[in-house]
Coordinates of C-alpha atoms and ligand atoms in Angstrom, one line a residue:
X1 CA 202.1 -26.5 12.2
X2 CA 201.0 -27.5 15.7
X3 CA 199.5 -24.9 17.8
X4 CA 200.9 -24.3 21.1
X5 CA 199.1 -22.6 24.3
X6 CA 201.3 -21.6 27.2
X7 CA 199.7 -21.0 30.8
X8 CA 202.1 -19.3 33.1
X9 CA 204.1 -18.0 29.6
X10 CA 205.8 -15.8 31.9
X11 CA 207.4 -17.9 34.6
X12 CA 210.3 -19.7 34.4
X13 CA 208.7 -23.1 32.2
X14 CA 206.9 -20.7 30.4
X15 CA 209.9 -18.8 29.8
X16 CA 211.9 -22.3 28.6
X17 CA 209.6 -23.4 26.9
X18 CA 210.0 -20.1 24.5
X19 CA 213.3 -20.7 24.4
X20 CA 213.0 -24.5 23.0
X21 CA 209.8 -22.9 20.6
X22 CA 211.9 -20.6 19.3
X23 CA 214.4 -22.5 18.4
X24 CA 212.0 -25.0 16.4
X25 CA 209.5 -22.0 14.5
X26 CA 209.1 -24.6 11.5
X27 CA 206.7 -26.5 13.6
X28 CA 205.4 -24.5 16.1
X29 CA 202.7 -22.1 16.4
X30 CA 202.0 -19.8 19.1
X31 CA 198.4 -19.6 19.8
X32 CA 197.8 -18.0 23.6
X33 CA 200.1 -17.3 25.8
X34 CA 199.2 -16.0 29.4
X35 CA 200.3 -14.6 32.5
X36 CA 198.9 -13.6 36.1
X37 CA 199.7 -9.7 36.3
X38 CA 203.4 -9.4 34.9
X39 CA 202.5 -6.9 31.8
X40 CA 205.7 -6.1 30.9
X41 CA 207.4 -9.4 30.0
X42 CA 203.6 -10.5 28.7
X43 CA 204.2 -7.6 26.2
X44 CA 207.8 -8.6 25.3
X45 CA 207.0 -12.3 24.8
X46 CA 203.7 -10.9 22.3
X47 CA 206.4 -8.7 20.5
X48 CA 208.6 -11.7 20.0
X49 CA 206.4 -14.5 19.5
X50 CA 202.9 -12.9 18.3
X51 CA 200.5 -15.1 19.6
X52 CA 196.8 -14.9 18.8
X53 CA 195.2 -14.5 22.3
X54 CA 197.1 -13.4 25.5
X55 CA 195.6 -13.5 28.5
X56 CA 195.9 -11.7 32.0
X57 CA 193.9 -12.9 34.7
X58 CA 194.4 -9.5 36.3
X59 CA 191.6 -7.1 34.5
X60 CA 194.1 -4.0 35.2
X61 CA 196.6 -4.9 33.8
X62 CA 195.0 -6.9 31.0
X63 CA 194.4 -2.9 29.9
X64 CA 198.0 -1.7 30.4
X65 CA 198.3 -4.8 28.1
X66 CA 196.0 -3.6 25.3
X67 CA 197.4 -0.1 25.5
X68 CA 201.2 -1.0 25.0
X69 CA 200.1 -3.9 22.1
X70 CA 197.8 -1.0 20.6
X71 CA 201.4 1.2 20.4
X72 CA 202.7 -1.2 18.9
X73 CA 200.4 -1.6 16.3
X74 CA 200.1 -5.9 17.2
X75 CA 196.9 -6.6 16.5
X76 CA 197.2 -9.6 19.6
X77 CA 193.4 -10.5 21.5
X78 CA 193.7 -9.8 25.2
X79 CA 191.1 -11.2 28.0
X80 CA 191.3 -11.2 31.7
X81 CA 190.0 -13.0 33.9
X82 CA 190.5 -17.1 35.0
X83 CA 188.2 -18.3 32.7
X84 CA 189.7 -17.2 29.9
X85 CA 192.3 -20.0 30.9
X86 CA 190.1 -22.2 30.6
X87 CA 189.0 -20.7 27.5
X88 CA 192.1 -20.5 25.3
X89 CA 193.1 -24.5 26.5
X90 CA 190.5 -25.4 24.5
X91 CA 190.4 -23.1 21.8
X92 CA 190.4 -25.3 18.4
X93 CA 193.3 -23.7 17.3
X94 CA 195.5 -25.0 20.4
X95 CA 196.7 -28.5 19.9
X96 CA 199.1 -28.3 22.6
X97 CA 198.8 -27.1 26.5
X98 CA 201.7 -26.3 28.4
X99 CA 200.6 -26.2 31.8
X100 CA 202.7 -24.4 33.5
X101 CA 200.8 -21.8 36.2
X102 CA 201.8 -22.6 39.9
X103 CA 200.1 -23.6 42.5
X104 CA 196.3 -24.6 42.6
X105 CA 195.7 -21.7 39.9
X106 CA 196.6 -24.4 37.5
X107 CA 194.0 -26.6 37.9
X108 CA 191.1 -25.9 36.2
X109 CA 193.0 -25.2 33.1
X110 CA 194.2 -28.2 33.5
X111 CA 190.9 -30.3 33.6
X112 CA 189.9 -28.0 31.1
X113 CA 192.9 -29.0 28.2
X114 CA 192.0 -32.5 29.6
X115 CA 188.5 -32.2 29.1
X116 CA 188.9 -30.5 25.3
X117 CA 191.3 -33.9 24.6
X118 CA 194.5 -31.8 24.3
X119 CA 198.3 -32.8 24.4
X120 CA 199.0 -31.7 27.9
X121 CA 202.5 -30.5 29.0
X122 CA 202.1 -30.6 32.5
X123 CA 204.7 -29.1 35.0
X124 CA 201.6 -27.9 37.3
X125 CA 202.2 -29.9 40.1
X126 CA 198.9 -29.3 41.8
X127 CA 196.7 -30.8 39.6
X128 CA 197.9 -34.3 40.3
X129 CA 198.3 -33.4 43.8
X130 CA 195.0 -31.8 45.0
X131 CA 193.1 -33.8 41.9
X132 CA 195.1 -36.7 40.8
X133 CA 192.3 -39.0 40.6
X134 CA 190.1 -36.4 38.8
X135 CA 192.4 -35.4 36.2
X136 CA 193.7 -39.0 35.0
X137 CA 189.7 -39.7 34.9
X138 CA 189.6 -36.7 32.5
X139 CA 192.7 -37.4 30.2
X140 CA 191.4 -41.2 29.4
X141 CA 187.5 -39.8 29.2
X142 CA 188.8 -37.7 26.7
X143 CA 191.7 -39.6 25.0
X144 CA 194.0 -36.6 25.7
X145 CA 197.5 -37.3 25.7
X146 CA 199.6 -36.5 28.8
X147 CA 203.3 -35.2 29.1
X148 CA 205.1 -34.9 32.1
X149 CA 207.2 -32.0 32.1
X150 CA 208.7 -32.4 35.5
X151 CA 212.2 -33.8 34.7
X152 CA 211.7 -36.8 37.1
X153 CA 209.0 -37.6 35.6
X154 CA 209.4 -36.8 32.2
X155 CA 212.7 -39.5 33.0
X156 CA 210.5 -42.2 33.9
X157 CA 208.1 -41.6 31.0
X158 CA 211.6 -41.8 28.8
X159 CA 212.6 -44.9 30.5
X160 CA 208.9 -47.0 30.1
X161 CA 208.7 -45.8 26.3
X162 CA 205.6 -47.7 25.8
X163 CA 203.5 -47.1 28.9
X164 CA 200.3 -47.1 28.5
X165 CA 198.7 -44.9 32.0
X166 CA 195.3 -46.2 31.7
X167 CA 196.4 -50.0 32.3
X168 CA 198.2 -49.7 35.3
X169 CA 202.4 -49.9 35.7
X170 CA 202.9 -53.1 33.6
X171 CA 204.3 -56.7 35.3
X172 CA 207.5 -55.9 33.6
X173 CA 208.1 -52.7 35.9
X174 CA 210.0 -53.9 38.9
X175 CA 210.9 -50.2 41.0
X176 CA 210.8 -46.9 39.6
X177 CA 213.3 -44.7 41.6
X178 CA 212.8 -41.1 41.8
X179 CA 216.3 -39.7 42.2
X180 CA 216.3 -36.1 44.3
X181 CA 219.6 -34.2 45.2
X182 CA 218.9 -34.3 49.0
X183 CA 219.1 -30.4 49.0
X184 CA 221.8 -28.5 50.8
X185 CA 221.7 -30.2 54.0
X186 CA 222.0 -33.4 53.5
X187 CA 224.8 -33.7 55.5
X188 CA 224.3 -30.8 57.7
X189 CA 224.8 -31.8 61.5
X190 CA 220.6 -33.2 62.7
X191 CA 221.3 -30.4 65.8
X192 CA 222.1 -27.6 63.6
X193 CA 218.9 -28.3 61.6
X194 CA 216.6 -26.1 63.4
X195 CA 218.9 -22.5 63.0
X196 CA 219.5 -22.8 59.2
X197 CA 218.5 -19.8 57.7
X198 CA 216.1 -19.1 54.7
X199 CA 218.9 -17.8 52.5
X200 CA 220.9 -21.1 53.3
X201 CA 218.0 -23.2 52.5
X202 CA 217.5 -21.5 48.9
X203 CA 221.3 -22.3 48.3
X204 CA 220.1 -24.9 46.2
X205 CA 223.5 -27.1 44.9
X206 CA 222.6 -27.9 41.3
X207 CA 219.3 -25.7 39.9
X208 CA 218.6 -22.9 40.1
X209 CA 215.0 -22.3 41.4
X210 CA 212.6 -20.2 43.4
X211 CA 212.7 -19.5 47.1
X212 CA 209.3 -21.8 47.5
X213 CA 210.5 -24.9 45.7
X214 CA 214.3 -24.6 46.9
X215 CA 213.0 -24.8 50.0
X216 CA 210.7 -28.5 49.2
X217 CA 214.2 -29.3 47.8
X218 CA 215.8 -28.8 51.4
X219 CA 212.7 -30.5 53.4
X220 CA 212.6 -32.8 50.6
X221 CA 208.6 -32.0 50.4
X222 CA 209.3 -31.7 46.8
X223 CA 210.5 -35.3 46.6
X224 CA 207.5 -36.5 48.4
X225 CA 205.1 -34.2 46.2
X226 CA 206.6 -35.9 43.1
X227 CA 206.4 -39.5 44.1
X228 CA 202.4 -38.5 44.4
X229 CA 202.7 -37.1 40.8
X230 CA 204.4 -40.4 40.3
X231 CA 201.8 -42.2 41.8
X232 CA 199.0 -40.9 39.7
X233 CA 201.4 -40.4 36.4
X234 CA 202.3 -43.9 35.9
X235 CA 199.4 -46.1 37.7
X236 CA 201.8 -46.8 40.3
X237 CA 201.9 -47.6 44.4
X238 CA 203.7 -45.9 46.9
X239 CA 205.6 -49.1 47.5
X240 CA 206.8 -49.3 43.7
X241 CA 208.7 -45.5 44.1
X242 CA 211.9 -45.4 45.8
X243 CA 213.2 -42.4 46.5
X244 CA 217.2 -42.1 46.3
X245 CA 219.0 -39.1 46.8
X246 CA 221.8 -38.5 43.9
X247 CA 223.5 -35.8 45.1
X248 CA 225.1 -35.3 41.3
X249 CA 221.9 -34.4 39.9
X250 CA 222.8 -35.8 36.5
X251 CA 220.5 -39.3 36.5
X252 CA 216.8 -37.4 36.2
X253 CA 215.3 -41.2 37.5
X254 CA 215.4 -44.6 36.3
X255 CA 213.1 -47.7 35.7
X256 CA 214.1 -51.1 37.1
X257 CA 212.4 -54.1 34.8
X258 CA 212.1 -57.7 36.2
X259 CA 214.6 -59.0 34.3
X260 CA 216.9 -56.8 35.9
X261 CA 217.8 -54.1 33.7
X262 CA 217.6 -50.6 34.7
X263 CA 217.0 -47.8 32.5
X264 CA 218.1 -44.4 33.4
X265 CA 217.7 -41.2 31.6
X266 CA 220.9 -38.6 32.3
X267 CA 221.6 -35.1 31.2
X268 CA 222.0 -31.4 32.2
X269 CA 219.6 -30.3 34.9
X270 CA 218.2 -28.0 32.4
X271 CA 214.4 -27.8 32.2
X272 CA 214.6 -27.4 28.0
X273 CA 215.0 -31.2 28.1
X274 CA 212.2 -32.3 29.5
X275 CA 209.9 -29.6 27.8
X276 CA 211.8 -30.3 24.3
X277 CA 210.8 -34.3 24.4
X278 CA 207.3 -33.2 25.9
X279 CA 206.8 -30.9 23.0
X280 CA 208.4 -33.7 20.1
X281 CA 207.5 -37.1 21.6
X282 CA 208.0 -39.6 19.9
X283 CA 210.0 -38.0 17.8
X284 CA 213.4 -35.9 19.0
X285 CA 213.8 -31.6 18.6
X286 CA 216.7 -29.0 19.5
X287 CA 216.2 -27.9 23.1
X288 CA 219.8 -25.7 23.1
X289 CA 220.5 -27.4 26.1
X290 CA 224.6 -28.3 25.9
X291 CA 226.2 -31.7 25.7
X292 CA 226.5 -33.6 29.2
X293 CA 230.5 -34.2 29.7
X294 CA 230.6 -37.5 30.1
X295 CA 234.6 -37.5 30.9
X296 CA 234.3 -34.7 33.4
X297 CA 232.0 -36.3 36.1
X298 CA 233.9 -38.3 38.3
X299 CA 231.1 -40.2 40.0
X300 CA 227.5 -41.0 40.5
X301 CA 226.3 -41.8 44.4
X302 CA 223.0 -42.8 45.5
X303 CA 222.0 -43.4 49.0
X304 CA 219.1 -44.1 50.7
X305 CA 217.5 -40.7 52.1
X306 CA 217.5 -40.7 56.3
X307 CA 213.8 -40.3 57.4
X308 CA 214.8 -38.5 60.5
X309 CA 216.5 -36.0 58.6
X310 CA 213.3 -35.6 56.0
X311 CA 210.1 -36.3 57.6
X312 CA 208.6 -35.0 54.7
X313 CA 208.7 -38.1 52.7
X314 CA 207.2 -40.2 55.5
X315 CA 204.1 -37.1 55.3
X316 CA 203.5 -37.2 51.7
X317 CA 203.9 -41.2 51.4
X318 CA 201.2 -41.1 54.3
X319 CA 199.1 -38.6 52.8
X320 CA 199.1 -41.0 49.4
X321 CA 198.3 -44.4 51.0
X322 CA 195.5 -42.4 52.6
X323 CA 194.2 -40.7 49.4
X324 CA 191.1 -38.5 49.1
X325 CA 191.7 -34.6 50.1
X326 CA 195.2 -35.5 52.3
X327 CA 197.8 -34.9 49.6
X328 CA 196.0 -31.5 48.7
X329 CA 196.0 -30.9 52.6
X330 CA 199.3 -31.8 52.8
X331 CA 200.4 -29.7 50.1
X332 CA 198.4 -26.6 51.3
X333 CA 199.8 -26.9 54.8
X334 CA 203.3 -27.1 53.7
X335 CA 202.9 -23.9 51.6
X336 CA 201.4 -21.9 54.6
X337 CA 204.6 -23.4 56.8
X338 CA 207.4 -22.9 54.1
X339 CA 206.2 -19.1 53.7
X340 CA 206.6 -18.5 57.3
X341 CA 209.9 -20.1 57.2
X342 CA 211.0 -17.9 54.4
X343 CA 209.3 -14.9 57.0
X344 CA 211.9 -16.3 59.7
X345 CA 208.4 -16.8 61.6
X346 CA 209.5 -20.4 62.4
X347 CA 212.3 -22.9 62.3
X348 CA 213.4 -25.4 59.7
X349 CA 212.2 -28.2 60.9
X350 CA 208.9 -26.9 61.8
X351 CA 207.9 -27.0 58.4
X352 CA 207.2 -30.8 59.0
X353 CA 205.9 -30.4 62.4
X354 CA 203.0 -28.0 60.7
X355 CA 201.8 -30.5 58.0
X356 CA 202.1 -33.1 60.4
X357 CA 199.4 -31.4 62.6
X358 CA 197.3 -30.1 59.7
X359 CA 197.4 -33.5 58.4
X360 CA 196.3 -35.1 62.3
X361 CA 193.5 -32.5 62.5
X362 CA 192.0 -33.3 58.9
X363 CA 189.1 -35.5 58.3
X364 CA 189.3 -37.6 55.5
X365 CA 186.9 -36.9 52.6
X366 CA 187.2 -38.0 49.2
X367 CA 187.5 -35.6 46.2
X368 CA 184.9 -35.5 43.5
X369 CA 185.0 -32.5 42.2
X370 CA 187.5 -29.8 41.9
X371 CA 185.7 -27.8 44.5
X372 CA 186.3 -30.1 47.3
X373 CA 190.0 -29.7 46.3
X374 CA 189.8 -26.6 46.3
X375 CA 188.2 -26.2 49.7
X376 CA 190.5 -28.8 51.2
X377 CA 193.4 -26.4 50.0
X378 CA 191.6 -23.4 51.8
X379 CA 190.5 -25.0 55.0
X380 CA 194.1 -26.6 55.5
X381 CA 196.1 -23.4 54.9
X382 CA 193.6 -21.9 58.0
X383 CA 194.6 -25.0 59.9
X384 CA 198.3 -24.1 59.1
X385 CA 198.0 -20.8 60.4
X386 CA 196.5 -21.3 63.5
X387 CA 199.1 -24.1 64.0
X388 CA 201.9 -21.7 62.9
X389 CA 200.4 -19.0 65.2
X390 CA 200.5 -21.3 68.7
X391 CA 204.2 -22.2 67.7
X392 CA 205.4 -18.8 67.8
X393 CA 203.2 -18.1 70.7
X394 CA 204.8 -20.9 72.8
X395 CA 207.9 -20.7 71.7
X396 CA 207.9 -23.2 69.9
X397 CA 209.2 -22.4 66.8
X398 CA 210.4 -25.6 65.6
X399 CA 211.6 -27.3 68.7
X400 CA 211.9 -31.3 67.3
X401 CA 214.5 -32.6 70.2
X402 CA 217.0 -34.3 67.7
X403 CA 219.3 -35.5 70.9
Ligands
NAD1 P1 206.8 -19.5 38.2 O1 206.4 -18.9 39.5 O2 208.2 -19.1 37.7 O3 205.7 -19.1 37.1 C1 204.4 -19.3 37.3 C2 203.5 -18.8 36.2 O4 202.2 -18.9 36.6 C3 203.7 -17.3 35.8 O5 203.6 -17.1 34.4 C4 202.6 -16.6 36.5 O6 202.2 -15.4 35.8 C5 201.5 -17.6 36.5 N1 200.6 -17.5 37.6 C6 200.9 -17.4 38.9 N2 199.8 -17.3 39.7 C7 198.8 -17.3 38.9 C8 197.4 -17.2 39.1 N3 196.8 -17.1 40.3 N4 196.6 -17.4 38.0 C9 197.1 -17.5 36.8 N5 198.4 -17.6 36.5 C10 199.2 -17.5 37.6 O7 206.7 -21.0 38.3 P2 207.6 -22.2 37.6 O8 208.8 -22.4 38.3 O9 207.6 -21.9 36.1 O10 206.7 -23.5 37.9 C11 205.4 -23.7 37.3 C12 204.9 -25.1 37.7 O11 205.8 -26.0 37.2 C13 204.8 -25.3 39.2 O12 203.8 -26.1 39.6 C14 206.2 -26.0 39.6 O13 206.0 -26.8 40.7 C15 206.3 -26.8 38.3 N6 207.7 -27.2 38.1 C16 208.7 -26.2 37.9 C17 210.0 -26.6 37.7 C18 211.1 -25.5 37.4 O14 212.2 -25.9 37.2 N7 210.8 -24.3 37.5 C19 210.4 -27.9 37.6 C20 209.4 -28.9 37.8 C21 208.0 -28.5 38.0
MG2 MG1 211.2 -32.3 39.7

């Protein structure tokens, strides 16, 4: 039996990946699951699954925890507090970390399942963003094994079969092409851009998702975030990624070789997939995710995605040539401007125009140690309010002239 840690248990990957454990209890143990303050579904996923450890960063409710297990009669260890993330991703009983907390949360448990040589599920995109270099120094360091749980990525991983990350993307790897769905508006008139609404941008056309991430699907911030993650994933260069929007959603990404094949990985956008090979590779397990129907698609586009429309891209490939702190910055500044989008505080296509200021006002520094990332991420998201605030003060809330 293989034991099986999930950080962020209680969000939506965490929730999946339950499902795809579940179904598969002949192989799986559950050893800690964990969860930021949400007691009630914490206790409902210990009643199901019975894990040894759970833990609640928040010390309150870690006790409202203890009290309903204790009614219950489960006798289930509960700890609070973030190092006890830390703790139980490198417990000798856990053999597997799902790392699935969002935002820069995630990354010291992380490092930490890195640093104890775990198998890492990682859907935390943060920790290749603010500490890409930093975390793949960890996982060879410590021979752990990493899974890319993102279903781009987890594609391309599916598509290079033998990759090996600490050599560098191999001769035989001509493009790797991240494939996005271009959001709602990508064919939205450029002029009409600025007075979408936030429930319009969350109207995301094939997943469903939260507000945060449908909007990166709209700016395309999240494609640009996950050609970093494909930087540091497979050893590549911005220049080897091409983005191509695939409005069908069905290709997850594909790998060109130089002989001229191309290997694509398709299925339902369901994020059991992904998780499910993570949690099997090499080998192959149930995920209860349905059979894609082959006879009912009538097409497959791809087009090239318009840089006027998504300036995004253009930021993040930026941010990657440049390295050191600039993707965290970059990340941090577009959370601060997407929130105040979502708080109707500023247009659409201001998000850009904040990172591209945070990013203009940043000083290079290079990141070796989690606390510079993690002071990057702080200092930027000040930046981004200050820019956010003289918008709105001016009027300016998002005023890109696309005549
Ligand atoms: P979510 O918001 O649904 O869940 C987040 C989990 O993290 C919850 O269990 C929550 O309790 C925990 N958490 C939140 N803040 C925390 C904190 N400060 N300390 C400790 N724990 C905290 O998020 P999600 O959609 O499951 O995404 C998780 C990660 O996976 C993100 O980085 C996201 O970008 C990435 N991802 C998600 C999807 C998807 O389809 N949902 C796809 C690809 C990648
Ligand atoms: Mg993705």
């Amino acid at each position: 039996m293989i034991g099986v840690t999930i950080l962020g248990a209680t969000g939506s990957i965490g929730t999946s990946t339950l499902d795809v454990l579940s179904r598969n209890k002949d192989k799986f143990n559950i050893i800690a699951l964990t969860a930021n303050s949400n007691v009630d579904k914490l206790f409902s996923q210990c009643e199901k699954f019975k894990p040894l450890y759970a833990v609640v960063v928040n010390a309150e409710a870690a006790d409202k925890l203890k009290v309903k297990l204790k009614s219950v009669s489960l006798d289930i260890q509960v700890l609070s507090g973030v190092e006890n993330l830390d703790y139980v991703a490198s417990l000798n009983e856990t053999d597997y970390v799902v790392a699935a907390i969002v935002g820069a949360a995630g990354l010291s448990s992380s490092l930490a399942a890195a640093k104890a040589s775990k198998r890492i599920l990682l859907a935390n995109k943060e920790t290749l963003v603010m500490s890409g270099q930093l975390f793949m120094d960890e996982v060879a360091r410590n021979k752990a094994t990493l899974l890319p749980v993102d279903s781009e990525h987890n594609a391309i991983y599916q598509c290079l079969q033998s990759f090996n990350g600490s050599q560098g993307l191999s001769d035989e790897v001509r493009k790797i092409y991240l494939t996005a769905s271009g959001g709602p508006f990508r064919k939205t008139d450029l002029k009409l851009l600025d007075s979408v609404t936030p429930e319009q941008a969350c109207a995301h056309p094939n997943w469903s998702m939260g507000r945060k991430i449908s909007v990166d699907s709209a700016t395309m911030m999240n494609k640009g975030l996950e050609l970093i993650e494909a930087c540091w994933l497979f050893a590549a260069k911005v220049d080897d990624v091409q983005i191509a929007i695939h409005p069908q959603s069905i290709i997850h990404s594909m790998v060109e070789f130089i002989d001229g094949s191309v290997m694509a990985q398709l299925g339902q956008p369901d994020m059991r997939t992904p998780i499910a090979y993570a949690l099997a590779w090499p080998e192959r397990i149930e995920s209860g995710v349905q059979s894609l129907d082959l006879f009912s698609m009538s097409s497959l586009e791809f087009e090239k995605p318009d840089h006027a429309r998504f300036p995004c891209i253009q930021l993040a490939e930026n941010a990657m040539r440049q390295g050191g702190i600039m993707p965290a910055v970059l990340n941090a500044a577009n959370e601060i401007a997407v929130q105040a989008f979502l708080d109707n505080e500023i247009a659409f296509m201001a998000i850009s125009e904040v990172v591209e200021r945070v990013l203009a006002q940043t000083t290079y520094h290079e990141v070796n140690d989690i606390k510079r990332a993690v002071n990057a991420d702080s200092d930027a998201r000040l930046l981004a309010y200050d820019v956010v605030k003289s918008m709105a003060t001016v009027g300016l809330t998002g005023s890109k002239n696309h005549a």
